[in-house]
Amino acid sequence: MSISQVFKEVEIIIDNNVKERIKNIQIEMKEIIGDKHLYIAFSGGMDSTVVALLAKDTLKKNRITLVNVCFGAYSYSKGLEAVLSVATQLGIRLFFVRGEEEQESIMYHGPNCNQCTRVVKIGKVKEFSYKGIIASGANKSDSWGNTGIKFLDGIYSPLINLNKDEIKEILDYYEFTIPKIGENNIREGCKYKHLLKMSVSNIYHSRADVIANEIIHDVLDFYDVKREIANVKIIGPLSKNVALINIKPLPDRKILTEILSILEREESIDFVDIVDKPLKLKILANPGIYNNDESKYWVLNGRLAPEFAMPISAEWIKSTNKKLWTFAVIDYEKLDK
């Protein structure tokens, strides 16, 4: 058997596995949804789009509603465009609900994407839905969605036992393309996840995060820069906003200089630097995180490392600030490679 024949056999096996996976989810979806209406917590990303594709293939479209929790300025403008584009391609009705005030309340106490997903995103969709079932894109890759429970308290997670590769295979089977922001090749979200400290002042801390993470993509898109990672992390003590430019791979110096120059003119940003070497972060942590090695490992390697352009390590400091519920990156040091 030739190499091309071997590859063809493998493709057939994978295709059959994907078809079987889809079939099993569809059978399960029919049983769980029954004659109720399905409200999909819809971000326009891969996970929620795959849920929508499966639902569209299983239920009548008039029994499906996409609900996007919009975070106002904390949502990427390109992200909102992507949500509208994907919903149009799917041909499923879409509603927006506001969630920025609730998100600000959470961020006042430090970065907490898990709580934002559980309380704000799912909570807002729950408020919107009426006598229906909510579907989320929770899967094996989510720290907040790895319980293995598919249906609980009116929330259905059809992808809960699938990993990212398996979900991507379903997306590819449907030959569906999702518009990307350019923030991260693997998972994209809102701008607020790049503010790595408490947001005590919306016109200072939040403003720096919002403006910096819109500017970086405006410039990179203008020069058509392809990237795996692109964000601006806002760190530092509460009295100082330090903007760390993360782009992987690094673009031409001219482009970096332009981004640097624009950010330096922003009044809410006190200092700007480019992440071009490995970093040692100084992280202030709530006692619950500080005293738990597993939690510290997850914050560093699960939450932070995937979104930095260079390798990172950490110096941990126990916080005495009772208003800090999670962690805050208060300083950094560049290390020699």
Short mmCIF file of C-alpha atoms in Angstrom, two decimals:
data_model
loop_
_atom_site.label_atom_id
_atom_site.label_comp_id
_atom_site.label_asym_id
_atom_site.label_seq_id
_atom_site.Cartn_x
_atom_site.Cartn_y
_atom_site.Cartn_z
CA MET A 1 0.00 0.00 0.00
CA SER A 2 1.38 3.41 -1.00
CA ILE A 3 1.74 6.33 1.43
CA SER A 4 -1.10 8.18 -0.31
CA GLN A 5 -3.37 5.14 0.14
CA VAL A 6 -2.46 4.95 3.84
CA PHE A 7 -3.35 8.64 4.30
CA LYS A 8 -6.63 8.09 2.47
CA GLU A 9 -7.51 5.17 4.76
CA VAL A 10 -6.71 7.29 7.82
CA GLU A 11 -8.90 10.13 6.49
CA ILE A 12 -11.79 7.70 5.99
CA ILE A 13 -11.43 6.39 9.56
CA ILE A 14 -11.33 9.94 10.99
CA ASP A 15 -14.33 10.98 8.87
CA ASN A 16 -16.33 7.98 10.08
CA ASN A 17 -15.39 8.73 13.69
CA VAL A 18 -16.55 12.34 13.30
CA LYS A 19 -19.83 11.24 11.73
CA GLU A 20 -20.42 8.83 14.60
CA ARG A 21 -19.59 11.56 17.12
CA ILE A 22 -22.06 13.93 15.47
CA LYS A 23 -24.77 11.26 15.30
CA ASN A 24 -24.42 10.44 19.01
CA ILE A 25 -24.65 14.11 20.00
CA GLN A 26 -27.72 14.60 17.80
CA ILE A 27 -29.51 11.63 19.39
CA GLU A 28 -28.65 12.94 22.84
CA MET A 29 -29.69 16.50 21.92
CA LYS A 30 -33.13 15.36 20.77
CA GLU A 31 -33.66 13.48 24.03
CA ILE A 32 -32.52 16.35 26.27
CA ILE A 33 -34.19 19.24 24.42
CA GLY A 34 -37.44 17.40 23.71
CA ASP A 35 -40.05 19.96 22.65
CA LYS A 36 -38.41 22.89 24.46
CA HIS A 37 -36.65 25.92 22.97
CA LEU A 38 -32.84 25.94 22.87
CA TYR A 39 -30.92 29.11 23.78
CA ILE A 40 -27.23 28.90 22.86
CA ALA A 41 -24.73 31.01 24.82
CA PHE A 42 -23.05 32.28 21.68
CA SER A 43 -19.64 33.97 21.47
CA GLY A 44 -19.03 33.35 17.78
CA GLY A 45 -16.00 31.21 18.64
CA MET A 46 -15.38 27.60 17.67
CA ASP A 47 -17.10 25.90 20.61
CA SER A 48 -20.42 27.77 20.55
CA THR A 49 -20.46 27.71 16.73
CA VAL A 50 -20.11 23.91 16.72
CA VAL A 51 -22.98 23.69 19.22
CA ALA A 52 -25.07 25.88 16.89
CA LEU A 53 -24.18 23.75 13.84
CA LEU A 54 -25.18 20.56 15.67
CA ALA A 55 -28.41 22.15 16.89
CA LYS A 56 -29.27 23.42 13.42
CA ASP A 57 -28.75 19.89 12.08
CA THR A 58 -30.95 18.40 14.80
CA LEU A 59 -33.76 20.86 15.60
CA LYS A 60 -35.95 23.21 13.61
CA LYS A 61 -34.36 26.66 13.34
CA ASN A 62 -37.38 28.37 14.91
CA ARG A 63 -36.60 26.45 18.11
CA ILE A 64 -33.05 27.81 18.34
CA THR A 65 -31.91 31.24 19.54
CA LEU A 66 -28.34 32.51 19.74
CA VAL A 67 -27.68 34.79 22.72
CA ASN A 68 -24.49 36.84 22.84
CA VAL A 69 -23.53 38.54 26.09
CA CYS A 70 -22.01 41.81 24.88
CA PHE A 71 -19.43 43.46 27.11
CA GLY A 72 -19.53 46.84 25.39
CA ALA A 73 -16.06 48.39 25.17
CA TYR A 74 -14.57 45.20 26.63
CA SER A 75 -15.64 43.26 23.53
CA TYR A 76 -13.39 43.50 20.48
CA SER A 77 -15.06 45.38 17.63
CA LYS A 78 -13.85 42.60 15.32
CA GLY A 79 -15.35 40.06 17.71
CA LEU A 80 -18.80 41.62 17.47
CA GLU A 81 -18.48 41.69 13.68
CA ALA A 82 -17.59 37.98 13.79
CA VAL A 83 -20.65 37.17 15.92
CA LEU A 84 -22.93 38.88 13.41
CA SER A 85 -21.18 37.22 10.46
CA VAL A 86 -21.37 33.70 11.91
CA ALA A 87 -25.02 34.11 12.95
CA THR A 88 -25.86 35.26 9.42
CA GLN A 89 -24.06 32.27 7.90
CA LEU A 90 -25.92 29.94 10.25
CA GLY A 91 -29.24 31.59 9.48
CA ILE A 92 -30.25 31.47 13.15
CA ARG A 93 -31.76 34.45 14.99
CA LEU A 94 -29.39 36.30 17.28
CA PHE A 95 -29.98 38.50 20.32
CA PHE A 96 -27.51 40.61 22.30
CA VAL A 97 -27.73 41.14 26.05
CA ARG A 98 -25.52 43.53 28.03
CA GLY A 99 -23.09 42.30 30.65
CA GLU A 100 -20.39 44.94 31.07
CA GLU A 101 -21.56 46.21 34.47
CA GLU A 102 -21.52 42.73 35.98
CA GLN A 103 -18.12 42.12 34.40
CA GLU A 104 -16.76 45.33 35.94
CA SER A 105 -18.00 44.22 39.38
CA ILE A 106 -16.03 40.98 39.05
CA MET A 107 -12.87 42.65 37.72
CA TYR A 108 -12.88 45.08 40.66
CA HIS A 109 -11.59 42.12 42.67
CA GLY A 110 -9.00 40.94 40.12
CA PRO A 111 -8.93 38.77 36.97
CA ASN A 112 -11.54 36.00 37.12
CA CYS A 113 -12.55 34.59 33.72
CA ASN A 114 -14.10 31.51 35.34
CA GLN A 115 -16.52 33.52 37.46
CA CYS A 116 -17.32 35.76 34.51
CA THR A 117 -18.30 32.74 32.43
CA ARG A 118 -20.35 31.09 35.17
CA VAL A 119 -22.02 34.15 36.65
CA VAL A 120 -22.21 36.72 33.85
CA LYS A 121 -22.27 34.84 30.54
CA ILE A 122 -24.43 31.90 31.59
CA GLY A 123 -26.35 34.02 34.11
CA LYS A 124 -27.34 36.60 31.50
CA VAL A 125 -28.46 33.92 29.04
CA LYS A 126 -30.53 32.37 31.84
CA GLU A 127 -32.23 35.71 32.44
CA PHE A 128 -33.00 36.00 28.74
CA SER A 129 -34.29 32.47 28.20
CA TYR A 130 -37.88 31.55 28.98
CA LYS A 131 -38.93 27.98 29.76
CA GLY A 132 -36.15 26.73 27.54
CA ILE A 133 -32.82 24.95 27.82
CA ILE A 134 -29.47 26.72 27.64
CA ALA A 135 -26.61 25.18 25.66
CA SER A 136 -23.00 26.12 26.30
CA GLY A 137 -19.78 25.25 24.49
CA ALA A 138 -18.11 23.97 27.68
CA ASN A 139 -15.59 21.22 26.93
CA LYS A 140 -12.61 19.31 28.32
CA SER A 141 -10.33 22.31 27.81
CA ASP A 142 -12.33 24.59 30.14
CA SER A 143 -11.22 24.83 33.77
CA TRP A 144 -14.79 25.84 34.68
CA GLY A 145 -16.51 23.16 32.57
CA ASN A 146 -14.64 19.91 33.15
CA THR A 147 -17.02 18.24 35.60
CA GLY A 148 -18.19 15.79 32.95
CA ILE A 149 -21.83 16.64 33.73
CA LYS A 150 -23.68 17.18 30.46
CA PHE A 151 -26.98 18.48 31.79
CA LEU A 152 -27.41 20.32 35.07
CA ASP A 153 -29.80 23.01 36.27
CA GLY A 154 -31.19 23.66 32.80
CA ILE A 155 -27.75 23.97 31.18
CA TYR A 156 -26.76 21.48 28.50
CA SER A 157 -23.11 21.03 27.47
CA PRO A 158 -23.03 18.73 24.41
CA LEU A 159 -19.24 19.09 23.99
CA ILE A 160 -18.29 18.46 27.61
CA ASN A 161 -16.44 15.20 26.86
CA LEU A 162 -14.65 16.49 23.75
CA ASN A 163 -11.24 18.13 23.45
CA LYS A 164 -10.34 21.00 21.11
CA ASP A 165 -9.08 18.70 18.34
CA GLU A 166 -12.32 16.71 18.35
CA ILE A 167 -14.39 19.91 18.27
CA LYS A 168 -12.26 21.26 15.40
CA GLU A 169 -12.89 18.02 13.46
CA ILE A 170 -16.64 18.63 13.70
CA LEU A 171 -16.19 22.22 12.52
CA ASP A 172 -14.10 21.00 9.58
CA TYR A 173 -16.71 18.33 8.76
CA TYR A 174 -19.28 21.10 8.31
CA GLU A 175 -16.69 23.05 6.25
CA PHE A 176 -17.38 26.12 8.35
CA THR A 177 -14.90 28.97 8.74
CA ILE A 178 -14.91 31.29 11.75
CA PRO A 179 -13.59 34.88 11.44
CA LYS A 180 -10.66 35.49 13.79
CA ILE A 181 -9.77 38.57 15.80
CA GLY A 182 -6.07 37.71 15.66
CA GLU A 183 -5.74 37.73 19.45
CA ASN A 184 -4.91 34.04 19.89
CA ASN A 185 -4.73 31.08 17.51
CA ILE A 186 -6.27 28.72 20.05
CA ARG A 187 -8.88 30.65 21.99
CA GLU A 188 -10.09 34.23 21.70
CA GLY A 189 -12.13 36.15 24.23
CA CYS A 190 -12.77 39.66 25.50
CA LYS A 191 -10.24 42.42 26.19
CA TYR A 192 -10.73 42.32 29.95
CA LYS A 193 -8.70 39.11 30.32
CA HIS A 194 -5.59 41.15 29.48
CA LEU A 195 -6.00 43.42 32.51
CA LEU A 196 -3.92 41.45 35.00
CA LYS A 197 -4.84 43.36 38.14
CA MET A 198 -7.84 44.82 39.93
CA SER A 199 -9.93 47.30 37.95
CA VAL A 200 -10.54 49.84 40.69
CA SER A 201 -10.96 52.73 38.24
CA ASN A 202 -12.78 52.31 34.93
CA ILE A 203 -11.33 55.53 33.54
CA TYR A 204 -7.77 54.45 34.41
CA HIS A 205 -7.28 50.68 34.71
CA SER A 206 -10.08 49.57 32.38
CA ARG A 207 -9.46 52.35 29.87
CA ALA A 208 -5.81 51.35 29.44
CA ASP A 209 -6.81 47.75 28.73
CA VAL A 210 -9.65 48.62 26.34
CA ILE A 211 -7.72 51.13 24.23
CA ALA A 212 -4.42 49.22 24.10
CA ASN A 213 -6.04 45.99 22.96
CA GLU A 214 -8.02 47.70 20.22
CA ILE A 215 -5.03 49.68 18.93
CA ILE A 216 -2.72 46.68 18.63
CA HIS A 217 -5.08 44.91 16.23
CA ASP A 218 -5.86 48.06 14.25
CA VAL A 219 -2.15 48.48 13.50
CA LEU A 220 -1.43 44.79 12.86
CA ASP A 221 -4.44 44.50 10.56
CA PHE A 222 -3.40 47.64 8.67
CA TYR A 223 -0.06 46.00 7.87
CA ASP A 224 -1.72 42.59 7.37
CA VAL A 225 0.47 40.96 10.02
CA LYS A 226 -0.25 37.26 10.57
CA ARG A 227 0.11 36.32 14.22
CA GLU A 228 -0.37 33.49 16.72
CA ILE A 229 -0.69 35.83 19.71
CA ALA A 230 -1.38 39.56 19.90
CA ASN A 231 -2.40 41.43 23.04
CA VAL A 232 -1.33 44.13 25.46
CA LYS A 233 -1.16 43.01 29.08
CA ILE A 234 -1.83 45.77 31.60
CA ILE A 235 0.10 45.08 34.81
CA GLY A 236 1.65 47.02 37.69
CA PRO A 237 0.54 48.35 41.07
CA LEU A 238 -2.80 50.15 41.21
CA SER A 239 -1.00 53.49 40.89
CA LYS A 240 0.81 52.57 37.66
CA ASN A 241 -0.36 51.03 34.38
CA VAL A 242 2.40 49.14 32.60
CA ALA A 243 1.55 47.96 29.08
CA LEU A 244 3.36 44.83 27.89
CA ILE A 245 3.08 44.30 24.14
CA ASN A 246 2.78 40.59 23.28
CA ILE A 247 3.05 39.63 19.62
CA LYS A 248 4.12 36.21 18.36
CA PRO A 249 6.01 36.12 16.10
CA LEU A 250 7.41 39.62 16.51
CA PRO A 251 6.70 41.83 13.46
CA ASP A 252 9.09 44.31 11.84
CA ARG A 253 10.59 46.90 14.17
CA LYS A 254 8.77 49.66 12.28
CA ILE A 255 5.40 48.14 13.22
CA LEU A 256 6.41 47.60 16.84
CA THR A 257 7.63 51.19 17.06
CA GLU A 258 4.32 52.47 15.71
CA ILE A 259 2.31 50.50 18.30
CA LEU A 260 4.71 51.61 21.04
CA SER A 261 4.42 55.26 20.01
CA ILE A 262 0.60 55.24 19.98
CA LEU A 263 0.37 53.55 23.38
CA GLU A 264 2.87 55.95 24.92
CA ARG A 265 0.57 58.83 23.98
CA GLU A 266 -2.40 57.28 25.79
CA GLU A 267 -2.94 59.15 29.09
CA SER A 268 -4.02 56.06 31.04
CA ILE A 269 -0.78 54.18 30.25
CA ASP A 270 2.32 55.10 32.26
CA PHE A 271 4.94 52.83 30.71
CA VAL A 272 5.14 50.61 27.62
CA ASP A 273 7.45 47.68 26.91
CA ILE A 274 7.74 44.91 24.34
CA VAL A 275 7.83 41.27 25.44
CA ASP A 276 10.92 40.18 23.49
CA LYS A 277 12.60 38.08 26.20
CA PRO A 278 11.43 35.55 28.80
CA LEU A 279 9.81 37.23 31.80
CA LYS A 280 9.71 36.67 35.53
CA LEU A 281 6.41 38.05 36.78
CA LYS A 282 5.87 39.29 40.32
CA ILE A 283 2.38 38.04 41.19
CA LEU A 284 0.36 39.15 44.19
CA ALA A 285 -2.07 36.37 45.09
CA ASN A 286 -5.08 35.95 47.35
CA PRO A 287 -4.22 33.53 50.23
CA GLY A 288 -6.51 30.90 48.72
CA ILE A 289 -4.34 30.82 45.60
CA TYR A 290 -1.03 31.52 47.32
CA ASN A 291 -1.39 28.56 49.71
CA ASN A 292 -2.43 26.12 46.97
CA ASP A 293 0.34 24.90 44.66
CA GLU A 294 -2.15 23.52 42.15
CA SER A 295 -3.92 26.90 41.92
CA LYS A 296 -0.62 28.74 41.43
CA TYR A 297 0.38 26.27 38.73
CA TRP A 298 -2.91 26.78 36.90
CA VAL A 299 -2.72 30.60 37.09
CA LEU A 300 0.82 30.62 35.70
CA ASN A 301 0.65 27.81 33.15
CA GLY A 302 -3.04 27.59 32.31
CA ARG A 303 -4.21 31.19 32.54
CA LEU A 304 -1.14 33.34 31.80
CA ALA A 305 1.51 31.43 29.81
CA PRO A 306 -0.67 30.64 26.74
CA GLU A 307 -1.16 34.37 26.13
CA PHE A 308 2.41 35.59 26.53
CA ALA A 309 4.71 35.79 23.52
CA MET A 310 7.69 34.54 25.55
CA PRO A 311 8.15 31.96 28.35
CA ILE A 312 7.20 33.20 31.82
CA SER A 313 8.01 32.26 35.41
CA ALA A 314 6.74 33.76 38.65
CA GLU A 315 7.66 35.15 42.04
CA TRP A 316 4.60 34.76 44.27
CA ILE A 317 3.66 37.21 47.01
CA LYS A 318 0.87 36.64 49.52
CA SER A 319 -1.68 39.46 49.40
CA THR A 320 -3.15 41.10 52.50
CA ASN A 321 -5.70 43.05 50.45
CA LYS A 322 -9.07 41.45 51.20
CA LYS A 323 -10.56 43.07 48.09
CA LEU A 324 -8.24 41.02 45.87
CA TRP A 325 -10.07 37.74 45.29
CA THR A 326 -7.67 36.27 42.74
CA PHE A 327 -4.28 37.60 41.64
CA ALA A 328 -2.53 40.69 40.28
CA VAL A 329 0.70 40.95 38.28
CA ILE A 330 2.42 43.91 39.90
CA ASP A 331 5.86 43.87 38.25
CA TYR A 332 8.13 42.00 35.85
CA GLU A 333 11.77 41.34 35.07
CA LYS A 334 13.26 40.48 31.68
CA LEU A 335 15.50 37.42 31.73
CA ASP A 336 18.38 36.50 29.45
CA LYS A 337 17.46 33.73 27.04
#
